[in-house]
XYZ file of C-alpha atoms in Angstrom:
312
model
C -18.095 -5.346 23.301
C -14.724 -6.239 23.187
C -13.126 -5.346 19.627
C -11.817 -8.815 18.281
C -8.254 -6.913 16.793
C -7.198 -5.445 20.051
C -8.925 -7.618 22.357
C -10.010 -4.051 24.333
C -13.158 -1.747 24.749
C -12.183 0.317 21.304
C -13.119 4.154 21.563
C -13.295 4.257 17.831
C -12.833 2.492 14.499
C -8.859 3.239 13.016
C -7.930 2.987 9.455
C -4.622 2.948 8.571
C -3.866 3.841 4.627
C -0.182 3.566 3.150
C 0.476 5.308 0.128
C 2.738 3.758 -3.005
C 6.260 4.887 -3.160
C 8.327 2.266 -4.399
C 11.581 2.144 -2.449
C 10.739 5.225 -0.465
C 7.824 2.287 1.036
C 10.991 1.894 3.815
C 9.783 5.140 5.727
C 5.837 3.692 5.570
C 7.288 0.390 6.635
C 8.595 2.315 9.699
C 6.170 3.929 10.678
C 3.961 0.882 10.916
C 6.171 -1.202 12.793
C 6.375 1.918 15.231
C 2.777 1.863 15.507
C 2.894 -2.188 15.755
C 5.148 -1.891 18.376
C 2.660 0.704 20.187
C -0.219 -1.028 19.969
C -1.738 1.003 17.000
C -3.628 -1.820 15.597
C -6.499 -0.507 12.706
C -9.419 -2.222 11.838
C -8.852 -1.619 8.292
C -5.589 -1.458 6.331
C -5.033 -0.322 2.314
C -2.683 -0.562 0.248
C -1.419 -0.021 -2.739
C 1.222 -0.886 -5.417
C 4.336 -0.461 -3.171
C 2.749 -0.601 0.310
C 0.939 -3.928 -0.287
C 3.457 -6.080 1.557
C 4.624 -4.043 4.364
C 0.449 -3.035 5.147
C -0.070 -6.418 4.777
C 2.147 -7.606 6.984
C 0.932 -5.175 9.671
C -2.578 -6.026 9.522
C -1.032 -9.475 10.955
C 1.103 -8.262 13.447
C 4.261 -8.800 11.825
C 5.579 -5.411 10.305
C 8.736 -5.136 13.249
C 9.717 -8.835 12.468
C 10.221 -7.729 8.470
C 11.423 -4.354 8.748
C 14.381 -2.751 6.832
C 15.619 -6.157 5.882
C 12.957 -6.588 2.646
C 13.493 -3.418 1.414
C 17.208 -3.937 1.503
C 16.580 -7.105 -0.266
C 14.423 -5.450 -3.117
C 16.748 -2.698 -3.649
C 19.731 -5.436 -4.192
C 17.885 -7.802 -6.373
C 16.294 -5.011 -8.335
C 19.597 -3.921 -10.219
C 20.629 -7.792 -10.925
C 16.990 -9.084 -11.764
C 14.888 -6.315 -12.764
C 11.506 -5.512 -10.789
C 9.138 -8.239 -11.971
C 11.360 -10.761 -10.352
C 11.487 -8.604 -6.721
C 7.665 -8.835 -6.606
C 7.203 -12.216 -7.780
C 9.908 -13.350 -5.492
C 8.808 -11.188 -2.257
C 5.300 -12.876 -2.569
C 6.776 -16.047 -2.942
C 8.356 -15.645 0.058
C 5.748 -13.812 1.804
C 2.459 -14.886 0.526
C 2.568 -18.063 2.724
C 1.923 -16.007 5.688
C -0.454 -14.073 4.478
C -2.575 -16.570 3.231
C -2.313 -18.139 6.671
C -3.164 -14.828 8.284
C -4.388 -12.301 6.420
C -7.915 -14.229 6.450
C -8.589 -15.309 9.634
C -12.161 -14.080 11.098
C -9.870 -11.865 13.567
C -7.640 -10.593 11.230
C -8.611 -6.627 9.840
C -10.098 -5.794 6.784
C -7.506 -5.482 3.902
C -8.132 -3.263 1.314
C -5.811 -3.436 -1.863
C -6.149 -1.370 -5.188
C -5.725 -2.109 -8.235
C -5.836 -0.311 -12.074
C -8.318 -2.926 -13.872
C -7.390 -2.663 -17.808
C -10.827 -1.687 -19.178
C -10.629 -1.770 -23.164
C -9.576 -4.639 -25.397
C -7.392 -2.122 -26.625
C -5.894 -1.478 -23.185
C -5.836 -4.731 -23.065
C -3.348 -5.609 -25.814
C -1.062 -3.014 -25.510
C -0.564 -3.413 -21.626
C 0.377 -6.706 -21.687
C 2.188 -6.912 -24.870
C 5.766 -5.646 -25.743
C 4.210 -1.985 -26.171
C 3.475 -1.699 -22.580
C 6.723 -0.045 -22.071
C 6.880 2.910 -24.318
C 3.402 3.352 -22.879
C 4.929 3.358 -19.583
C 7.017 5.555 -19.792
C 4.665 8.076 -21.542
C 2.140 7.735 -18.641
C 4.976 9.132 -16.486
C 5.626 11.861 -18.662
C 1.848 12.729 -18.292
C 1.720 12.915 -15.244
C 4.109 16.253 -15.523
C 1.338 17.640 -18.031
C -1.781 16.831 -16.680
C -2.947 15.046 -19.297
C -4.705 11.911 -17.663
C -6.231 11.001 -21.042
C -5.435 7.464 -21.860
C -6.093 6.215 -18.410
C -9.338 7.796 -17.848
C -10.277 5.738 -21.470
C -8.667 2.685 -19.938
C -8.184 2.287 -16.581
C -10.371 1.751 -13.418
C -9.837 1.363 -10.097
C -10.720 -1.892 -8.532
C -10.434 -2.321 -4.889
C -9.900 -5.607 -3.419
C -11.190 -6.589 0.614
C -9.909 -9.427 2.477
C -13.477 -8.855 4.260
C -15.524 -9.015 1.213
C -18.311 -11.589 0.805
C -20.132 -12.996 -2.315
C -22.567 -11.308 -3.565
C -21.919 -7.903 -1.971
C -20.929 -6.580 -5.042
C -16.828 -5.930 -3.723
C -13.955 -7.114 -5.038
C -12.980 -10.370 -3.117
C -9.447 -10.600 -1.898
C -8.903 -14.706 -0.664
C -5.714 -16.688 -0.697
C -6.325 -18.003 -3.806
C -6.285 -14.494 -5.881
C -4.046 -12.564 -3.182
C -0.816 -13.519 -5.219
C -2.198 -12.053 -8.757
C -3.211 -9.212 -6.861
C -0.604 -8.234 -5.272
C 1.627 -8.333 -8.282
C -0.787 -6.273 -10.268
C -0.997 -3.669 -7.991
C 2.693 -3.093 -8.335
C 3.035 -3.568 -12.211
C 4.302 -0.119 -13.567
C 4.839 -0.804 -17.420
C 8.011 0.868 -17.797
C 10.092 -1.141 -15.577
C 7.566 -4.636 -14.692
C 8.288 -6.919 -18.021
C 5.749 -10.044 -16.613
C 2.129 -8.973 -17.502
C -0.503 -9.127 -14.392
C -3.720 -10.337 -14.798
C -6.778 -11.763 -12.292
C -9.194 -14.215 -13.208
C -7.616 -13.726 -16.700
C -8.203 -10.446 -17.042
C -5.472 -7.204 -17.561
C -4.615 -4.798 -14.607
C -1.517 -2.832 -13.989
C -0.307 -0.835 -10.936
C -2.546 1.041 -8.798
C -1.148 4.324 -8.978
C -2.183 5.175 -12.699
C -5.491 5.306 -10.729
C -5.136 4.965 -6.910
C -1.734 5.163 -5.470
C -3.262 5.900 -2.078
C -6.744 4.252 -1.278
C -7.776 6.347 1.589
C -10.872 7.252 0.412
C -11.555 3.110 0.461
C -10.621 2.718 3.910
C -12.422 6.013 5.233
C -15.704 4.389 3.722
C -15.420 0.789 6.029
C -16.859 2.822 8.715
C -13.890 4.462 10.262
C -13.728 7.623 13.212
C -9.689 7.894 12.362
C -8.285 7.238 9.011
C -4.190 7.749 9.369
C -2.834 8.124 6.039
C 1.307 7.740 5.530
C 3.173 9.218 2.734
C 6.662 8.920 1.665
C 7.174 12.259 0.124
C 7.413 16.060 2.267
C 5.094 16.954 -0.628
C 0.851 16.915 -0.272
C -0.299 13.554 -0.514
C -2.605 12.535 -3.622
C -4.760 9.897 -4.549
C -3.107 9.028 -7.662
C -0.001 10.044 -9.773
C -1.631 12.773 -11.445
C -3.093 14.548 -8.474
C -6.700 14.449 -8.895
C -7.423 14.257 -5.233
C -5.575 15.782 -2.185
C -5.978 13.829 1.137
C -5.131 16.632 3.534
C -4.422 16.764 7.448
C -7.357 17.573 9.706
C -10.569 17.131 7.137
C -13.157 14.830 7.318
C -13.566 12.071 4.544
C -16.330 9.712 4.777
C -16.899 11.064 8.218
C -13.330 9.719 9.111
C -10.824 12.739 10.829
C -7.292 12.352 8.483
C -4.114 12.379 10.027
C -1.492 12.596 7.727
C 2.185 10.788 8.500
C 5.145 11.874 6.198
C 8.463 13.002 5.994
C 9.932 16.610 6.607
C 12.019 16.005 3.256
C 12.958 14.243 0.495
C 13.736 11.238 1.474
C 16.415 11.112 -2.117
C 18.500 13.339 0.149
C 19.274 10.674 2.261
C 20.140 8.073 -0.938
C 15.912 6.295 -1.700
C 14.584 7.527 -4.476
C 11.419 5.104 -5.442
C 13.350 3.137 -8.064
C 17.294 3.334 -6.373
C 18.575 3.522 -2.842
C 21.648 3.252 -1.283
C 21.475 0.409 1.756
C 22.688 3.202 4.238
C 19.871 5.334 3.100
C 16.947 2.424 3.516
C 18.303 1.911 6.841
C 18.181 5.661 7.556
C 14.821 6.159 6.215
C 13.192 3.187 7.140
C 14.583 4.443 11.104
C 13.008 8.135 10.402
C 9.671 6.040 9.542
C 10.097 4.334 12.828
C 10.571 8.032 14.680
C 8.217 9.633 12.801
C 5.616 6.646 14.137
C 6.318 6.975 17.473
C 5.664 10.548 17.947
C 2.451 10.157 16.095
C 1.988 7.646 18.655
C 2.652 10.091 21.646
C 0.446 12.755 20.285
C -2.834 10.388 19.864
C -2.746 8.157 23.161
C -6.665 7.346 21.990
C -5.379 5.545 19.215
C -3.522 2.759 20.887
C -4.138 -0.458 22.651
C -2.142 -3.108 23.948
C 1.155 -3.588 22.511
C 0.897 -6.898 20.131
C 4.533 -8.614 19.582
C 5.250 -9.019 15.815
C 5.037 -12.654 16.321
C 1.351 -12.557 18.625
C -1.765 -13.626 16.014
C -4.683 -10.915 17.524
C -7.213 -12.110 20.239
């Protein structure tokens, strides 16, 4: 049967997961447009926070045509307009080919998390002018430990381009992907516009699921490739309650893990400044790192898809 992504015989099922990092998203970015430009085409993508645009745009082919030049966009506009304005402009600008896209029977599964707000207390204080302070104290938690206040408050909710009524998933469509999208990248302590779906409060997937690989590894995958941004293990969430680690099984899926060698802040991205050398430079050593992941799984890849070619 010929797979309907690739338009080959597949050998197996590929997920491809791409963990939150704010700016330091340029090396994921890389690496996907390396693996576009290979032919590395997964059946399932997830995101998260961060990594929603740049996984979204590879599940449509189109990671190469993007590349550095959005991140060197954010990291301008973010000093003069603050982050709630980057997002909400990037989907603006984006969302249009997504929605045209990211839907189509051929297109892969998207998979994109969220932290639903799950209190009426939650409720008021994330989306009022309190949300900041409490921000900013979430971060400092995550140096303690002390997950507290978002196991009261938050869950994760998981949103699939593939899911259908009534089989009890999330549904991502065009007509929700835009609220979506900016609540999975609404950290309190620098996002000033609330986020809310279907009228209800979420804030950024990483309180609760900066890295969805555990998602994607349950759509029925062989190979789930999961792409960091930091040297450091990867985690499912800011306060480490999970490690995804190379070579183990999850969901019956082998991991293999993508990241840097080091911090990418040495070369001038940090997740919330960068220097435009340093995005260049990164999002380059995303591209390397791609294409020698690339040359060491041969299985993995199909025909080379141009970032402008819809899939067959």
């Amino acid at each position: 049967m010929t797979d309907p992504v690739t338009g080959t015989r597949p050998t197996r099922r590929v997920g491809v997961v791409v963990a939150a990092g704010m700016l330091k998203g340029a090396y994921g970015h890389g690496v996907l447009s390396a693996f576009e430009e290979r032919g590395l085409r997964a059946h399932v993508y997830g995101a998260a926070s961060s990594s929603a645009l740049s996984a979204g745009l590879a599940a449509v082919g189109r990671a190469r045509r993007t590349g550095v030049a959005y991140w060197l966009d954010a990291a301008e506009a973010a000093t003069a307009q603050g982050m709630s304005s980057v997002v909400l402009d990037s989907i603006k600008e984006y969302g249009p080919v997504l929605h045209a896209d990211l839907f189509r029977p051929t297109a892969p599964e998207f998979l994109l998390a969220t932290s639903k707000v799950t209190t009426t207390a939650g409720a008021r204080i994330t989306q009022g002018p309190e949300a900041r302070s409490l921000g900013r104290q979430l971060l400092r938690d995550v140096f303690t430990g002390d997950r507290s206040w978002v196991e009261e408050n938050l869950a994760t909710v998981v949103f699939s381009s593939h899911a259908r009524p009534g089989d009890g998933r999330s549904r991502l469509t065009p007509d929700n992907y835009d609220a979506v999208a900016y609540a999975s990248t609404r950290m309190m302590h620098a996002w000033q516009v609330p986020a809310e779906i279907d009228g209800e409060a979420y804030v950024d997937a990483s309180y609760t699921c900066s890295c969805p690989a555990r998602e994607v590894a349950a759509r029925n995958v062989d190979t789930l490739v999961a792409v960091g941004c930091d040297p450091f293990p990867l985690f499912r969430d800011l306060y480490a309650t999970e490690q995804i680690v190379d070579g183990t099984v999850l969901h019956g899926a082998r991991v293999l893990i993508v990241k840097p060698d080091e911090d990418l802040k040495t070369l001038g991205v940090d997740y919330a400044a960068a220097t435009a050398e340093g995005l260049v430079k990164v999002y380059g050593l995303g591209v390397d790192a791609g294409h020698r992941f690339a040359d060491r799984h041969p299985a993995l890849l199909g025909a080379p898809v141009a970032a402008h070619e819809e899939p067959t």
